[in-house]
Amino acid sequence: MKFSEQWLRTWVNPTLSSLELSEQLSMAGLEVDGIEPVAEHFTGVVVGEVVNCWQHPDADKLQVTEVNVGTDELQTIVCGAPNCRAGLKVAVATVGAVLPGDFKIKKAKLRGQPSNGMLCSASELGLSDDHDGILELPADAPLGQDYRDYLGLDDVTLDVDLTPNRADCLGVRGIAREVGVLNRLPVTEPTIEAVKPAIDDERAVFLDAPAACPRYLGRVVRGINVKAPSPLWLQERLRRSGVRSIDAVVDVTNYILLELGHPMHAFDLAKIDGAVHVRMATQGEKLTLLDGQEVTLQDDVLVIADESKALAMAGIFGGEDSGVSETSQDIFLESAFFSPNAIAGRARRFGLHTDASHRYERGVDPELQRDAMERATALLIEICGGEPGPIVEAVAPDQLPKPAQVTLRAARLQKVLGIAIAAEEVTEILERLGFKVVTSDAGWDVTVPTFRFDISIEEDLIEEVARIYGYHRIQASAPAAQLRMIPRQERRSSADSVKRLLIDRGYQEAITYSFVDPKHQAMLFDDIAALTLPYPISLDMSSMRVSLWPGLIGAVTHNQKRQQPVLAFCETGLRFVPDLQAENGVRQQAMVAGIRAGKAAAEHWSEGERAVDFYDIKGDVEALLANRGIEGACRFVEDHHPALHPGQSAAIFAAEKRIGWVGAIHPQFEKKLGLNGRTYVFELELAAVTERRLPQAVGVSKFPSIRRDIAVVLKQSIAAGEVIAAIENIGVNHLVGLNLFDVYQGPGVAEGHRSLALSLTLQHPERTLEEQEINTTIKTVVEMLTAEFGATLRE
């Protein structure tokens, strides 16, 4: 929102400098982004009058003029402007004047003719880019007056960056109201009187969409002179607000928008067929806008229409076919309240952003329409003449916003602000803001004015009190708190530590969507009915993931298409499994998962090139389990998973509970999923790897350890891990070390069998073990293996 400081001071004039005023507004929540002078610096320019004007004898495009600048002598000045003529009041740079760019005016001769000054255009004075001709001043401009003083150019433009909730300040009236409140000054508003109708002409108005437009005012004005120039004061106020002067009718509606913050629009009355209807567009209806762009409307776009066609997009942009032109003589003025929900987003849909849509999207005072209409009518008749008709108003009272009723508690105010403000001062602040206040024992019952759309809850009122009271007056106080240790269980580690371990092993962390392609997920997990979203982002993101694998597989395929040779990703996150016993029928479980594909390591001169295999990813899982101190308590058991290769997959158990899976993606899915080559994955319950076994301190034995090796023959289908787990579980005395150091198949071992060579290390903490104890331990182990696995000692 840009506005002239001088314009603001005609409403309210605090004893503050421009900088102090901008700081005050910023501290009150209306951040001032910039303070710019309304004109570049120049001196020596005065108001003059062209007395005589004749053709230059030696130049076709130049004229010689005699100009009265309020002195005893006429000044001869050569001018090349096409609009130069006798009787014209102009801006004259006299000899000695300094124009923008440090351009000094001196006596000169142009094609043999003396020139004692220069007749200035707007661009030469740095007022605009218009250089088509010299400035034409009103006939009553005082001769000889300094041009800066005449136009009041010792002024600045304040650029206020308003937050979307402060639509009430999108006009000088709203800014003035804030300045008045902050400085405890009265605001002098322009007198708005009802314009008496001179004719009986009117157009009927019908609200066909009252929820979107609950109030619409229209007025016929006949016999206007569209070509009448806008007054210089009006053009200047528009220019200083960043708005270009177009014609008197448009200038008046733009002026009302800037002054009152209320958009208006004017239609050519001759182009309106019958009554005016405010309705929703029909699907596919077309409209040519004022800028010549043709748009196709949807049925959620509000339009102003007549009996046969749409005239304008309500609150956004006027239509070309009904716009006011140079030939217009009669107009239909519009002043309406449109619901913000009916306007929001519509302009952006068509690539538009107008001053009107900017205000209607944020909210316009629903009680301001009649004042805006009367103010615009008076200005229009003053400038363009014409005869106004009566105001026609269509209103749906039940659809208009109702003033909000909000209660502010004194105790809550003090708690939030941290200070106590006198009740009388709080009441004064609220009343100065335009609120109707009724005090009570607990606080204040407040009726919010219609122009404040942003006040709806108690905290909004607290903010209003704080900013008007002054944030600088609220003293900072250090919080008082007792230091205490943050409760942390040593038995639990964080998910970050799990990810760091995997990253140290060459993984990269991936963050994928919880929504996955239902076809890919059903392919991998045909035994789980996934949850389908009722309103998905897209069709290929319409199911909640039951595993982290689909997202990681997508990351691998994405990188394989970009020729990445080494791929290893890990992720922690939730999976969503249907469970009737869980809350809302969904069990959300935190998981950690990883995926590897391509080469086992980056190319290096010291190592050969090798593809990643099952044991690489199994080693990663074992490192993850070992880091949590539970490696020995976990085992890998051959099992079937629909997504994994039957010969290269295993379930991971901790005690008797399955905590995850590891294996290769089934070959039948590789091509369907877009994978290139063998891909290995794992997934574990995050709780299982963040729950750690605390180390127990034991004394170091001073006595020798004894190693005994045994080789047992058993069926090839029996996993070595099961044999080792069985030995550990029987709890033989003084066993401190157990290791599988050799596996043999071949001559001397029956077909379908293999030999496992195990080393058992025995040690007593307090004495040397005797041979009989050692033999008894070994015998116990062999008998258990024979009974449980059918194993025999190898000869």
CSV table of N, CA and C in Angstrom, one decimal, residues 74-122:
chain,number,residue,atom,x,y,z
A,74,LEU,N,9.1,39.6,-20.3
A,74,LEU,CA,8.8,38.2,-20.9
A,74,LEU,C,10.1,37.5,-21.2
A,75,GLN,N,10.1,36.2,-21.0
A,75,GLN,CA,11.3,35.4,-21.3
A,75,GLN,C,11.1,34.7,-22.7
A,76,THR,N,12.1,34.9,-23.6
A,76,THR,CA,12.1,34.2,-24.8
A,76,THR,C,12.7,32.8,-24.7
A,77,ILE,N,11.9,31.8,-25.0
A,77,ILE,CA,12.3,30.4,-24.8
A,77,ILE,C,11.9,29.6,-26.1
A,78,VAL,N,12.9,28.8,-26.6
A,78,VAL,CA,12.6,28.0,-27.7
A,78,VAL,C,12.1,26.6,-27.2
A,79,CYS,N,11.1,26.1,-27.8
A,79,CYS,CA,10.4,24.9,-27.3
A,79,CYS,C,10.1,24.0,-28.5
A,80,GLY,N,10.3,22.7,-28.3
A,80,GLY,CA,10.0,21.7,-29.4
A,80,GLY,C,8.8,20.8,-29.1
A,81,ALA,N,8.0,21.1,-28.0
A,81,ALA,CA,6.9,20.3,-27.6
A,81,ALA,C,5.7,20.6,-28.6
A,82,PRO,N,5.1,19.5,-29.0
A,82,PRO,CA,3.9,19.7,-30.0
A,82,PRO,C,2.7,20.4,-29.3
A,83,ASN,N,2.6,20.3,-28.0
A,83,ASN,CA,1.4,20.9,-27.4
A,83,ASN,C,1.6,22.3,-26.9
A,84,CYS,N,2.7,22.9,-27.2
A,84,CYS,CA,3.0,24.3,-26.8
A,84,CYS,C,2.1,25.2,-27.6
A,85,ARG,N,1.4,26.1,-26.9
A,85,ARG,CA,0.5,27.1,-27.5
A,85,ARG,C,0.3,28.3,-26.6
A,86,ALA,N,-0.2,29.4,-27.2
A,86,ALA,CA,-0.4,30.6,-26.4
A,86,ALA,C,-1.5,30.4,-25.4
A,87,GLY,N,-1.3,31.0,-24.3
A,87,GLY,CA,-2.4,30.9,-23.2
A,87,GLY,C,-2.2,29.7,-22.3
A,88,LEU,N,-1.2,28.9,-22.5
A,88,LEU,CA,-1.0,27.7,-21.7
A,88,LEU,C,-0.1,28.0,-20.5
A,89,LYS,N,-0.6,27.5,-19.3
A,89,LYS,CA,0.2,27.6,-18.1
A,89,LYS,C,1.2,26.4,-18.1
A,90,VAL,N,2.5,26.7,-17.8
A,90,VAL,CA,3.5,25.7,-18.0
A,90,VAL,C,4.5,25.7,-16.8
A,91,ALA,N,5.3,24.7,-16.7
A,91,ALA,CA,6.4,24.7,-15.7
A,91,ALA,C,7.6,25.2,-16.4
A,92,VAL,N,8.3,26.3,-15.9
A,92,VAL,CA,9.4,26.9,-16.6
A,92,VAL,C,10.6,26.8,-15.8
A,93,ALA,N,11.7,26.2,-16.4
A,93,ALA,CA,13.0,26.2,-15.7
A,93,ALA,C,13.7,27.4,-16.1
A,94,THR,N,13.9,28.3,-15.2
A,94,THR,CA,14.5,29.6,-15.5
A,94,THR,C,16.0,29.5,-15.6
A,95,VAL,N,16.7,30.5,-16.1
A,95,VAL,CA,18.2,30.5,-16.2
A,95,VAL,C,18.7,30.4,-14.7
A,96,GLY,N,19.6,29.4,-14.6
A,96,GLY,CA,20.2,29.1,-13.2
A,96,GLY,C,19.5,27.9,-12.6
A,97,ALA,N,18.4,27.4,-13.1
A,97,ALA,CA,17.7,26.3,-12.5
A,97,ALA,C,18.6,25.0,-12.7
A,98,VAL,N,18.4,24.1,-11.7
A,98,VAL,CA,19.1,22.8,-11.7
A,98,VAL,C,18.1,21.7,-11.8
A,99,LEU,N,18.1,21.0,-12.8
A,99,LEU,CA,17.1,19.9,-13.0
A,99,LEU,C,17.7,18.5,-12.6
A,100,PRO,N,16.9,17.5,-12.4
A,100,PRO,CA,17.4,16.2,-12.0
A,100,PRO,C,18.5,15.8,-12.9
A,101,GLY,N,19.5,15.1,-12.3
A,101,GLY,CA,20.7,14.7,-13.1
A,101,GLY,C,21.8,15.8,-13.1
A,102,ASP,N,21.6,16.8,-12.2
A,102,ASP,CA,22.5,18.0,-12.1
A,102,ASP,C,22.6,18.7,-13.5
A,103,PHE,N,21.4,18.8,-14.2
A,103,PHE,CA,21.4,19.5,-15.5
A,103,PHE,C,21.1,21.0,-15.2
A,104,LYS,N,22.0,21.9,-15.5
A,104,LYS,CA,21.9,23.3,-15.2
A,104,LYS,C,21.4,24.1,-16.5
A,105,ILE,N,20.5,25.0,-16.3
A,105,ILE,CA,19.9,25.8,-17.4
A,105,ILE,C,20.7,27.1,-17.5
A,106,LYS,N,21.1,27.3,-18.7
A,106,LYS,CA,21.9,28.5,-19.0
A,106,LYS,C,21.2,29.2,-20.2
A,107,LYS,N,21.6,30.4,-20.4
A,107,LYS,CA,21.2,31.1,-21.7
A,107,LYS,C,21.9,30.5,-22.9
A,108,ALA,N,21.1,30.3,-23.9
A,108,ALA,CA,21.6,29.6,-25.1
A,108,ALA,C,20.9,30.2,-26.3
A,109,LYS,N,21.5,29.7,-27.5
A,109,LYS,CA,20.8,30.0,-28.8
A,109,LYS,C,20.6,28.7,-29.5
A,110,LEU,N,19.3,28.5,-30.0
A,110,LEU,CA,18.9,27.4,-30.7
A,110,LEU,C,18.6,27.8,-32.1
A,111,ARG,N,19.4,27.3,-33.0
A,111,ARG,CA,19.2,27.7,-34.5
A,111,ARG,C,19.1,29.2,-34.7
A,112,GLY,N,20.0,29.9,-33.9
A,112,GLY,CA,20.0,31.3,-34.1
A,112,GLY,C,19.1,32.1,-33.2
A,113,GLN,N,18.2,31.5,-32.5
A,113,GLN,CA,17.2,32.2,-31.7
A,113,GLN,C,17.6,32.0,-30.2
A,114,PRO,N,17.6,33.2,-29.4
A,114,PRO,CA,17.9,33.1,-28.0
A,114,PRO,C,16.9,32.3,-27.2
A,115,SER,N,17.4,31.6,-26.2
A,115,SER,CA,16.5,30.8,-25.4
A,115,SER,C,16.9,31.0,-23.9
A,116,ASN,N,16.1,31.6,-23.1
A,116,ASN,CA,16.4,31.9,-21.7
A,116,ASN,C,15.6,31.0,-20.7
A,117,GLY,N,15.8,29.7,-20.9
A,117,GLY,CA,15.1,28.8,-20.0
A,117,GLY,C,14.6,27.6,-20.8
A,118,MET,N,13.7,26.9,-20.1
A,118,MET,CA,13.2,25.6,-20.8
A,118,MET,C,11.8,25.4,-20.3
A,119,LEU,N,10.9,25.0,-21.2
A,119,LEU,CA,9.5,24.6,-20.8
A,119,LEU,C,9.6,23.1,-20.5
A,120,CYS,N,9.2,22.6,-19.3
A,120,CYS,CA,9.5,21.3,-18.9
A,120,CYS,C,8.4,20.3,-19.1
A,121,SER,N,8.8,19.1,-19.4
A,121,SER,CA,7.9,17.9,-19.4
A,121,SER,C,8.0,17.2,-18.1
A,122,ALA,N,7.1,16.3,-17.9
A,122,ALA,CA,7.1,15.5,-16.6
A,122,ALA,C,8.4,14.7,-16.5
